[in-house]
């Protein structure tokens, strides 16, 4: 049995962003993302996780993907440091 509520990786975040267009019900976005996760060997995200991320995407957009950041760096919309920031784990605020 997979671990409960695993962190959703950038591939699935990108899939949610790509599959959601506000005309598709959240349940259908979840089904498509869950199918994709199964096909690429990742844990299927819960409906609640996908619902929360879809709402976030619809209101403000999800975090940029690595591909988006690389493109922005190439187009000089972001500094090269932005890609390193994506790859570095967040600091533990203690």
GROMACS .gro file of N, CA and C in nm:
model
  282
    1UNK      N    1   0.085  -0.117   0.000
    1UNK     CA    2   0.000   0.000   0.000
    1UNK      C    3   0.089   0.123   0.000
    2UNK      N    4   0.063   0.221  -0.089
    2UNK     CA    5   0.146   0.341  -0.093
    2UNK      C    6   0.124   0.427   0.031
    3UNK      N    7   0.223   0.509   0.058
    3UNK     CA    8   0.212   0.601   0.171
    3UNK      C    9   0.096   0.697   0.151
    4UNK      N   10   0.035   0.736   0.259
    4UNK     CA   11  -0.079   0.828   0.252
    4UNK      C   12  -0.031   0.968   0.219
    5UNK      N   13  -0.102   1.033   0.129
    5UNK     CA   14  -0.080   1.172   0.092
    5UNK      C   15   0.066   1.206   0.063
    6UNK      N   16   0.128   1.139  -0.037
    6UNK     CA   17   0.265   1.174  -0.071
    6UNK      C   18   0.270   1.314  -0.133
    7UNK      N   19   0.385   1.375  -0.127
    7UNK     CA   20   0.403   1.507  -0.189
    7UNK      C   21   0.387   1.492  -0.341
    8UNK      N   22   0.315   1.582  -0.399
    8UNK     CA   23   0.294   1.579  -0.544
    8UNK      C   24   0.415   1.642  -0.611
    9UNK      N   25   0.478   1.567  -0.701
    9UNK     CA   26   0.598   1.616  -0.769
    9UNK      C   27   0.567   1.715  -0.880
   10UNK      N   28   0.674   1.771  -0.935
   10UNK     CA   29   0.657   1.874  -1.037
   10UNK      C   30   0.590   1.821  -1.163
   11UNK      N   31   0.610   1.692  -1.193
   11UNK     CA   32   0.546   1.636  -1.312
   11UNK      C   33   0.394   1.639  -1.298
   12UNK      N   34   0.345   1.602  -1.180
   12UNK     CA   35   0.200   1.601  -1.160
   12UNK      C   36   0.146   1.743  -1.143
   13UNK      N   37   0.225   1.832  -1.085
   13UNK     CA   38   0.181   1.972  -1.079
   13UNK      C   39   0.166   2.029  -1.220
   14UNK      N   40   0.261   1.997  -1.306
   14UNK     CA   41   0.253   2.043  -1.445
   14UNK      C   42   0.132   1.981  -1.515
   15UNK      N   43   0.104   1.854  -1.484
   15UNK     CA   44  -0.013   1.788  -1.544
   15UNK      C   45  -0.142   1.854  -1.499
   16UNK      N   46  -0.150   1.890  -1.372
   16UNK     CA   47  -0.270   1.957  -1.322
   16UNK      C   48  -0.288   2.090  -1.394
   17UNK      N   49  -0.179   2.164  -1.407
   17UNK     CA   50  -0.186   2.293  -1.474
   17UNK      C   51  -0.229   2.277  -1.620
   18UNK      N   52  -0.176   2.175  -1.686
   18UNK     CA   53  -0.206   2.152  -1.827
   18UNK      C   54  -0.348   2.100  -1.847
   19UNK      N   55  -0.396   2.014  -1.758
   19UNK     CA   56  -0.527   1.950  -1.775
   19UNK      C   57  -0.643   2.036  -1.728
   20UNK      N   58  -0.617   2.134  -1.643
   20UNK     CA   59  -0.725   2.216  -1.588
   20UNK      C   60  -0.748   2.338  -1.676
   21UNK      N   61  -0.872   2.354  -1.723
   21UNK     CA   62  -0.905   2.474  -1.800
   21UNK      C   63  -1.037   2.536  -1.755
   22UNK      N   64  -1.079   2.506  -1.635
   22UNK     CA   65  -1.200   2.557  -1.571
   22UNK      C   66  -1.330   2.508  -1.636
   23UNK      N   67  -1.324   2.447  -1.753
   23UNK     CA   68  -1.445   2.387  -1.810
   23UNK      C   69  -1.452   2.239  -1.774
   24UNK      N   70  -1.340   2.186  -1.726
   24UNK     CA   71  -1.333   2.046  -1.686
   24UNK      C   72  -1.360   2.038  -1.537
   25UNK      N   73  -1.452   1.952  -1.494
   25UNK     CA   74  -1.476   1.937  -1.350
   25UNK      C   75  -1.351   1.888  -1.278
   26UNK      N   76  -1.337   1.927  -1.152
   26UNK     CA   77  -1.220   1.887  -1.074
   26UNK      C   78  -1.210   1.735  -1.065
   27UNK      N   79  -1.322   1.666  -1.055
   27UNK     CA   80  -1.319   1.520  -1.047
   27UNK      C   81  -1.256   1.460  -1.173
   28UNK      N   82  -1.282   1.520  -1.288
   28UNK     CA   83  -1.223   1.470  -1.413
   28UNK      C   84  -1.074   1.500  -1.418
   29UNK      N   85  -1.034   1.617  -1.369
   29UNK     CA   86  -0.891   1.649  -1.361
   29UNK      C   87  -0.823   1.546  -1.272
   30UNK      N   88  -0.885   1.513  -1.158
   30UNK     CA   89  -0.828   1.412  -1.068
   30UNK      C   90  -0.815   1.278  -1.137
   31UNK      N   91  -0.917   1.235  -1.208
   31UNK     CA   92  -0.910   1.105  -1.277
   31UNK      C   93  -0.794   1.103  -1.377
   32UNK      N   94  -0.779   1.210  -1.452
   32UNK     CA   95  -0.673   1.215  -1.552
   32UNK      C   96  -0.534   1.218  -1.489
   33UNK      N   97  -0.519   1.296  -1.382
   33UNK     CA   98  -0.390   1.304  -1.314
   33UNK      C   99  -0.358   1.171  -1.246
   34UNK      N  100  -0.457   1.108  -1.186
   34UNK     CA  101  -0.436   0.979  -1.121
   34UNK      C  102  -0.396   0.873  -1.224
   35UNK      N  103  -0.458   0.874  -1.339
   35UNK     CA  104  -0.423   0.781  -1.446
   35UNK      C  105  -0.279   0.804  -1.491
   36UNK      N  106  -0.243   0.930  -1.512
   36UNK     CA  107  -0.106   0.963  -1.552
   36UNK      C  108  -0.006   0.917  -1.447
   37UNK      N  109  -0.035   0.942  -1.321
   37UNK     CA  110   0.054   0.901  -1.212
   37UNK      C  111   0.076   0.750  -1.216
   38UNK      N  112  -0.031   0.674  -1.234
   38UNK     CA  113  -0.019   0.529  -1.242
   38UNK      C  114   0.065   0.485  -1.360
   39UNK      N  115   0.049   0.553  -1.473
   39UNK     CA  116   0.123   0.516  -1.594
   39UNK      C  117   0.273   0.541  -1.582
   40UNK      N  118   0.310   0.644  -1.506
   40UNK     CA  119   0.453   0.675  -1.494
   40UNK      C  120   0.512   0.623  -1.363
   41UNK      N  121   0.433   0.545  -1.289
   41UNK     CA  122   0.485   0.477  -1.170
   41UNK      C  123   0.488   0.560  -1.043
   42UNK      N  124   0.411   0.667  -1.038
   42UNK     CA  125   0.404   0.749  -0.916
   42UNK      C  126   0.279   0.713  -0.838
   43UNK      N  127   0.278   0.749  -0.711
   43UNK     CA  128   0.159   0.728  -0.629
   43UNK      C  129   0.048   0.818  -0.679
   44UNK      N  130  -0.072   0.763  -0.679
   44UNK     CA  131  -0.188   0.842  -0.721
   44UNK      C  132  -0.219   0.945  -0.614
   45UNK      N  133  -0.230   1.073  -0.652
   45UNK     CA  134  -0.263   1.174  -0.552
   45UNK      C  135  -0.408   1.161  -0.509
   46UNK      N  136  -0.436   1.203  -0.389
   46UNK     CA  137  -0.573   1.197  -0.339
   46UNK      C  138  -0.658   1.302  -0.410
   47UNK      N  139  -0.789   1.279  -0.409
   47UNK     CA  140  -0.880   1.376  -0.467
   47UNK      C  141  -0.865   1.511  -0.396
   48UNK      N  142  -0.851   1.506  -0.264
   48UNK     CA  143  -0.839   1.630  -0.185
   48UNK      C  144  -0.716   1.710  -0.227
   49UNK      N  145  -0.602   1.642  -0.248
   49UNK     CA  146  -0.481   1.711  -0.292
   49UNK      C  147  -0.502   1.778  -0.427
   50UNK      N  148  -0.559   1.703  -0.520
   50UNK     CA  149  -0.581   1.758  -0.654
   50UNK      C  150  -0.681   1.873  -0.648
   51UNK      N  151  -0.786   1.857  -0.571
   51UNK     CA  152  -0.887   1.963  -0.559
   51UNK      C  153  -0.824   2.091  -0.507
   52UNK      N  154  -0.743   2.079  -0.405
   52UNK     CA  155  -0.676   2.195  -0.347
   52UNK      C  156  -0.585   2.261  -0.450
   53UNK      N  157  -0.507   2.181  -0.524
   53UNK     CA  158  -0.416   2.237  -0.623
   53UNK      C  159  -0.491   2.298  -0.742
   54UNK      N  160  -0.601   2.237  -0.782
   54UNK     CA  161  -0.681   2.294  -0.891
   54UNK      C  162  -0.737   2.430  -0.850
   55UNK      N  163  -0.788   2.438  -0.728
   55UNK     CA  164  -0.838   2.567  -0.680
   55UNK      C  165  -0.727   2.672  -0.678
   56UNK      N  166  -0.608   2.630  -0.631
   56UNK     CA  167  -0.493   2.722  -0.629
   56UNK      C  168  -0.459   2.766  -0.770
   57UNK      N  169  -0.457   2.671  -0.863
   57UNK     CA  170  -0.426   2.703  -1.002
   57UNK      C  171  -0.527   2.800  -1.061
   58UNK      N  172  -0.653   2.777  -1.031
   58UNK     CA  173  -0.758   2.862  -1.086
   58UNK      C  174  -0.756   3.003  -1.027
   59UNK      N  175  -0.706   3.016  -0.906
   59UNK     CA  176  -0.705   3.148  -0.843
   59UNK      C  177  -0.575   3.223  -0.863
   60UNK      N  178  -0.462   3.154  -0.863
   60UNK     CA  179  -0.335   3.227  -0.873
   60UNK      C  180  -0.229   3.158  -0.956
   61UNK      N  181  -0.253   3.040  -1.002
   61UNK     CA  182  -0.152   2.966  -1.077
   61UNK      C  183  -0.063   2.885  -0.983
   62UNK      N  184  -0.018   2.771  -1.029
   62UNK     CA  185   0.069   2.686  -0.948
   62UNK      C  186   0.213   2.735  -0.961
   63UNK      N  187   0.300   2.679  -0.881
   63UNK     CA  188   0.441   2.713  -0.889
   63UNK      C  189   0.494   2.680  -1.028
   64UNK      N  190   0.584   2.760  -1.079
   64UNK     CA  191   0.635   2.735  -1.214
   64UNK      C  192   0.710   2.603  -1.222
   65UNK      N  193   0.701   2.538  -1.335
   65UNK     CA  194   0.772   2.413  -1.357
   65UNK      C  195   0.916   2.443  -1.395
   66UNK      N  196   1.001   2.339  -1.391
   66UNK     CA  197   1.141   2.356  -1.430
   66UNK      C  198   1.151   2.403  -1.574
   67UNK      N  199   1.070   2.345  -1.661
   67UNK     CA  200   1.071   2.386  -1.802
   67UNK      C  201   1.034   2.532  -1.820
   68UNK      N  202   0.934   2.577  -1.744
   68UNK     CA  203   0.892   2.717  -1.751
   68UNK      C  204   1.005   2.808  -1.704
   69UNK      N  205   1.074   2.767  -1.597
   69UNK     CA  206   1.183   2.849  -1.544
   69UNK      C  207   1.299   2.854  -1.643
   70UNK      N  208   1.333   2.739  -1.704
   70UNK     CA  209   1.440   2.736  -1.803
   70UNK      C  210   1.406   2.828  -1.920
   71UNK      N  211   1.283   2.823  -1.965
   71UNK     CA  212   1.240   2.911  -2.075
   71UNK      C  213   1.250   3.057  -2.033
   72UNK      N  214   1.204   3.088  -1.912
   72UNK     CA  215   1.212   3.225  -1.864
   72UNK      C  216   1.356   3.273  -1.851
   73UNK      N  217   1.446   3.185  -1.809
   73UNK     CA  218   1.588   3.222  -1.800
   73UNK      C  219   1.641   3.248  -1.941
   74UNK      N  220   1.607   3.161  -2.036
   74UNK     CA  221   1.653   3.180  -2.174
   74UNK      C  222   1.600   3.311  -2.234
   75UNK      N  223   1.479   3.347  -2.198
   75UNK     CA  224   1.419   3.471  -2.249
   75UNK      C  225   1.453   3.592  -2.161
   76UNK      N  226   1.537   3.567  -2.060
   76UNK     CA  227   1.582   3.670  -1.967
   76UNK      C  228   1.467   3.737  -1.890
   77UNK      N  229   1.365   3.655  -1.861
   77UNK     CA  230   1.256   3.701  -1.775
   77UNK      C  231   1.285   3.671  -1.628
   78UNK      N  232   1.375   3.575  -1.604
   78UNK     CA  233   1.417   3.537  -1.469
   78UNK      C  234   1.568   3.525  -1.467
   79UNK      N  235   1.629   3.544  -1.350
   79UNK     CA  236   1.774   3.523  -1.340
   79UNK      C  237   1.804   3.373  -1.336
   80UNK      N  238   1.925   3.332  -1.376
   80UNK     CA  239   1.962   3.191  -1.371
   80UNK      C  240   1.948   3.130  -1.231
   81UNK      N  241   1.958   3.210  -1.130
   81UNK     CA  242   1.944   3.163  -0.992
   81UNK      C  243   1.807   3.100  -0.969
   82UNK      N  244   1.705   3.139  -1.044
   82UNK     CA  245   1.569   3.087  -1.025
   82UNK      C  246   1.565   2.936  -1.043
   83UNK      N  247   1.644   2.883  -1.136
   83UNK     CA  248   1.646   2.737  -1.156
   83UNK      C  249   1.715   2.669  -1.038
   84UNK      N  250   1.821   2.729  -0.988
   84UNK     CA  251   1.887   2.672  -0.870
   84UNK      C  252   1.794   2.675  -0.750
   85UNK      N  253   1.717   2.781  -0.736
   85UNK     CA  254   1.622   2.790  -0.625
   85UNK      C  255   1.519   2.678  -0.632
   86UNK      N  256   1.479   2.641  -0.752
   86UNK     CA  257   1.382   2.532  -0.769
   86UNK      C  258   1.443   2.399  -0.727
   87UNK      N  259   1.571   2.379  -0.756
   87UNK     CA  260   1.636   2.251  -0.729
   87UNK      C  261   1.681   2.235  -0.585
   88UNK      N  262   1.703   2.346  -0.514
   88UNK     CA  263   1.746   2.338  -0.375
   88UNK      C  264   1.627   2.313  -0.284
   89UNK      N  265   1.643   2.225  -0.187
   89UNK     CA  266   1.532   2.204  -0.092
   89UNK      C  267   1.514   2.329  -0.006
   90UNK      N  268   1.389   2.357   0.036
   90UNK     CA  269   1.369   2.474   0.121
   90UNK      C  270   1.438   2.456   0.255
   91UNK      N  271   1.486   2.569   0.308
   91UNK     CA  272   1.553   2.565   0.437
   91UNK      C  273   1.453   2.536   0.547
   92UNK      N  274   1.498   2.462   0.648
   92UNK     CA  275   1.414   2.427   0.761
   92UNK      C  276   1.411   2.545   0.859
   93UNK      N  277   1.295   2.614   0.873
   93UNK     CA  278   1.291   2.731   0.961
   93UNK      C  279   1.284   2.689   1.108
   94UNK      N  280   1.399   2.688   1.176
   94UNK     CA  281   1.404   2.648   1.316
   94UNK      C  282   1.441   2.763   1.403
   0.00000   0.00000   0.00000
